[in-house]
GROMACS .gro file of C-alpha atoms in nm:
model
  115
    1UNK     CA    1  -1.104   0.617  -2.808
    2UNK     CA    2  -0.909   0.943  -2.786
    3UNK     CA    3  -0.535   0.933  -2.723
    4UNK     CA    4  -0.384   1.278  -2.673
    5UNK     CA    5  -0.159   1.399  -2.393
    6UNK     CA    6  -0.348   1.730  -2.380
    7UNK     CA    7  -0.662   1.712  -2.164
    8UNK     CA    8  -0.812   2.018  -2.332
    9UNK     CA    9  -0.778   1.862  -2.677
   10UNK     CA   10  -0.948   1.547  -2.551
   11UNK     CA   11  -1.225   1.753  -2.392
   12UNK     CA   12  -1.290   1.949  -2.714
   13UNK     CA   13  -1.282   1.638  -2.934
   14UNK     CA   14  -1.507   1.448  -2.696
   15UNK     CA   15  -1.754   1.738  -2.698
   16UNK     CA   16  -1.758   1.751  -3.080
   17UNK     CA   17  -1.822   1.375  -3.098
   18UNK     CA   18  -2.101   1.387  -2.838
   19UNK     CA   19  -2.265   1.679  -3.021
   20UNK     CA   20  -2.278   1.463  -3.334
   21UNK     CA   21  -2.395   1.147  -3.154
   22UNK     CA   22  -2.461   1.167  -2.780
   23UNK     CA   23  -2.514   0.790  -2.757
   24UNK     CA   24  -2.149   0.711  -2.827
   25UNK     CA   25  -1.921   0.607  -2.543
   26UNK     CA   26  -1.589   0.790  -2.577
   27UNK     CA   27  -1.288   0.683  -2.372
   28UNK     CA   28  -1.013   0.943  -2.355
   29UNK     CA   29  -0.656   0.894  -2.243
   30UNK     CA   30  -0.377   1.141  -2.180
   31UNK     CA   31  -0.136   0.853  -2.114
   32UNK     CA   32  -0.072   0.667  -2.441
   33UNK     CA   33   0.103   0.381  -2.259
   34UNK     CA   34  -0.209   0.319  -2.052
   35UNK     CA   35  -0.430   0.339  -2.361
   36UNK     CA   36  -0.210   0.090  -2.546
   37UNK     CA   37  -0.202  -0.149  -2.250
   38UNK     CA   38  -0.584  -0.172  -2.229
   39UNK     CA   39  -0.657  -0.153  -2.601
   40UNK     CA   40  -0.784  -0.510  -2.626
   41UNK     CA   41  -0.992  -0.468  -2.311
   42UNK     CA   42  -1.159  -0.149  -2.440
   43UNK     CA   43  -1.184  -0.283  -2.800
   44UNK     CA   44  -1.264   0.058  -2.952
   45UNK     CA   45  -1.446   0.094  -3.281
   46UNK     CA   46  -1.195   0.361  -3.375
   47UNK     CA   47  -0.909   0.561  -3.230
   48UNK     CA   48  -0.826   0.929  -3.270
   49UNK     CA   49  -0.451   0.946  -3.212
   50UNK     CA   50  -0.224   1.245  -3.157
   51UNK     CA   51   0.131   1.217  -3.290
   52UNK     CA   52   0.331   1.454  -3.069
   53UNK     CA   53   0.325   1.319  -2.715
   54UNK     CA   54   0.602   1.275  -2.458
   55UNK     CA   55   0.725   0.932  -2.348
   56UNK     CA   56   0.527   0.741  -2.613
   57UNK     CA   57   0.444   0.931  -2.931
   58UNK     CA   58   0.181   0.842  -3.187
   59UNK     CA   59   0.427   0.655  -3.408
   60UNK     CA   60   0.538   0.440  -3.115
   61UNK     CA   61   0.172   0.381  -3.029
   62UNK     CA   62   0.112   0.256  -3.385
   63UNK     CA   63   0.420   0.032  -3.359
   64UNK     CA   64   0.286  -0.103  -3.030
   65UNK     CA   65  -0.045  -0.178  -3.198
   66UNK     CA   66   0.139  -0.370  -3.469
   67UNK     CA   67   0.334  -0.566  -3.207
   68UNK     CA   68   0.003  -0.658  -3.040
   69UNK     CA   69  -0.144  -0.751  -3.379
   70UNK     CA   70  -0.416  -0.493  -3.314
   71UNK     CA   71  -0.616  -0.387  -3.618
   72UNK     CA   72  -0.833  -0.110  -3.475
   73UNK     CA   73  -0.907   0.176  -3.714
   74UNK     CA   74  -0.692   0.479  -3.640
   75UNK     CA   75  -0.754   0.839  -3.738
   76UNK     CA   76  -0.447   1.047  -3.675
   77UNK     CA   77  -0.565   1.374  -3.524
   78UNK     CA   78  -0.277   1.617  -3.502
   79UNK     CA   79  -0.172   1.977  -3.525
   80UNK     CA   80   0.116   1.868  -3.750
   81UNK     CA   81   0.100   2.004  -4.102
   82UNK     CA   82   0.405   1.804  -4.209
   83UNK     CA   83   0.366   1.632  -4.543
   84UNK     CA   84   0.629   1.383  -4.423
   85UNK     CA   85   0.404   1.285  -4.130
   86UNK     CA   86   0.110   1.247  -4.368
   87UNK     CA   87   0.314   1.024  -4.598
   88UNK     CA   88   0.457   0.823  -4.307
   89UNK     CA   89   0.105   0.751  -4.181
   90UNK     CA   90   0.027   0.562  -4.503
   91UNK     CA   91   0.276   0.292  -4.402
   92UNK     CA   92   0.034   0.176  -4.132
   93UNK     CA   93  -0.252  -0.034  -4.267
   94UNK     CA   94  -0.484   0.052  -3.977
   95UNK     CA   95  -0.450   0.430  -4.030
   96UNK     CA   96  -0.765   0.535  -4.210
   97UNK     CA   97  -0.700   0.907  -4.236
   98UNK     CA   98  -0.472   1.192  -4.133
   99UNK     CA   99  -0.673   1.478  -3.983
  100UNK     CA  100  -0.582   1.816  -3.845
  101UNK     CA  101  -0.707   1.959  -3.516
  102UNK     CA  102  -0.962   2.074  -3.435
  103UNK     CA  103  -1.200   1.803  -3.549
  104UNK     CA  104  -1.503   1.943  -3.730
  105UNK     CA  105  -1.853   1.805  -3.662
  106UNK     CA  106  -1.900   1.734  -4.034
  107UNK     CA  107  -1.584   1.520  -4.031
  108UNK     CA  108  -1.707   1.326  -3.729
  109UNK     CA  109  -2.043   1.266  -3.894
  110UNK     CA  110  -1.872   1.135  -4.210
  111UNK     CA  111  -1.643   0.907  -4.008
  112UNK     CA  112  -1.932   0.765  -3.807
  113UNK     CA  113  -2.121   0.680  -4.125
  114UNK     CA  114  -1.844   0.442  -4.232
  115UNK     CA  115  -1.739   0.317  -3.884
   0.00000   0.00000   0.00000
């Protein structure tokens, strides 16, 4: 599952993932509220989550996951280079890693090996 308010970022990330493994089904959402509301229905293996989004940001999405007792693996995928954001992400037990955009094919391959 991709959650990023920018359609182009979702398109690029989806393309990188499909180039690594074309058999994967990737759901992408530009509306984090919608993604959060159907999280249990979709039941994703993992989530790539942007932090800086209007209305509901990545931190609020993570809080919403906690409120729903959702334990899906989350990879924060952001353009933020803030060390404070990186440190803050460690407070969430379902956050596996903090990654910077764009997502490299080698990173996707490594993630899929452990997913």
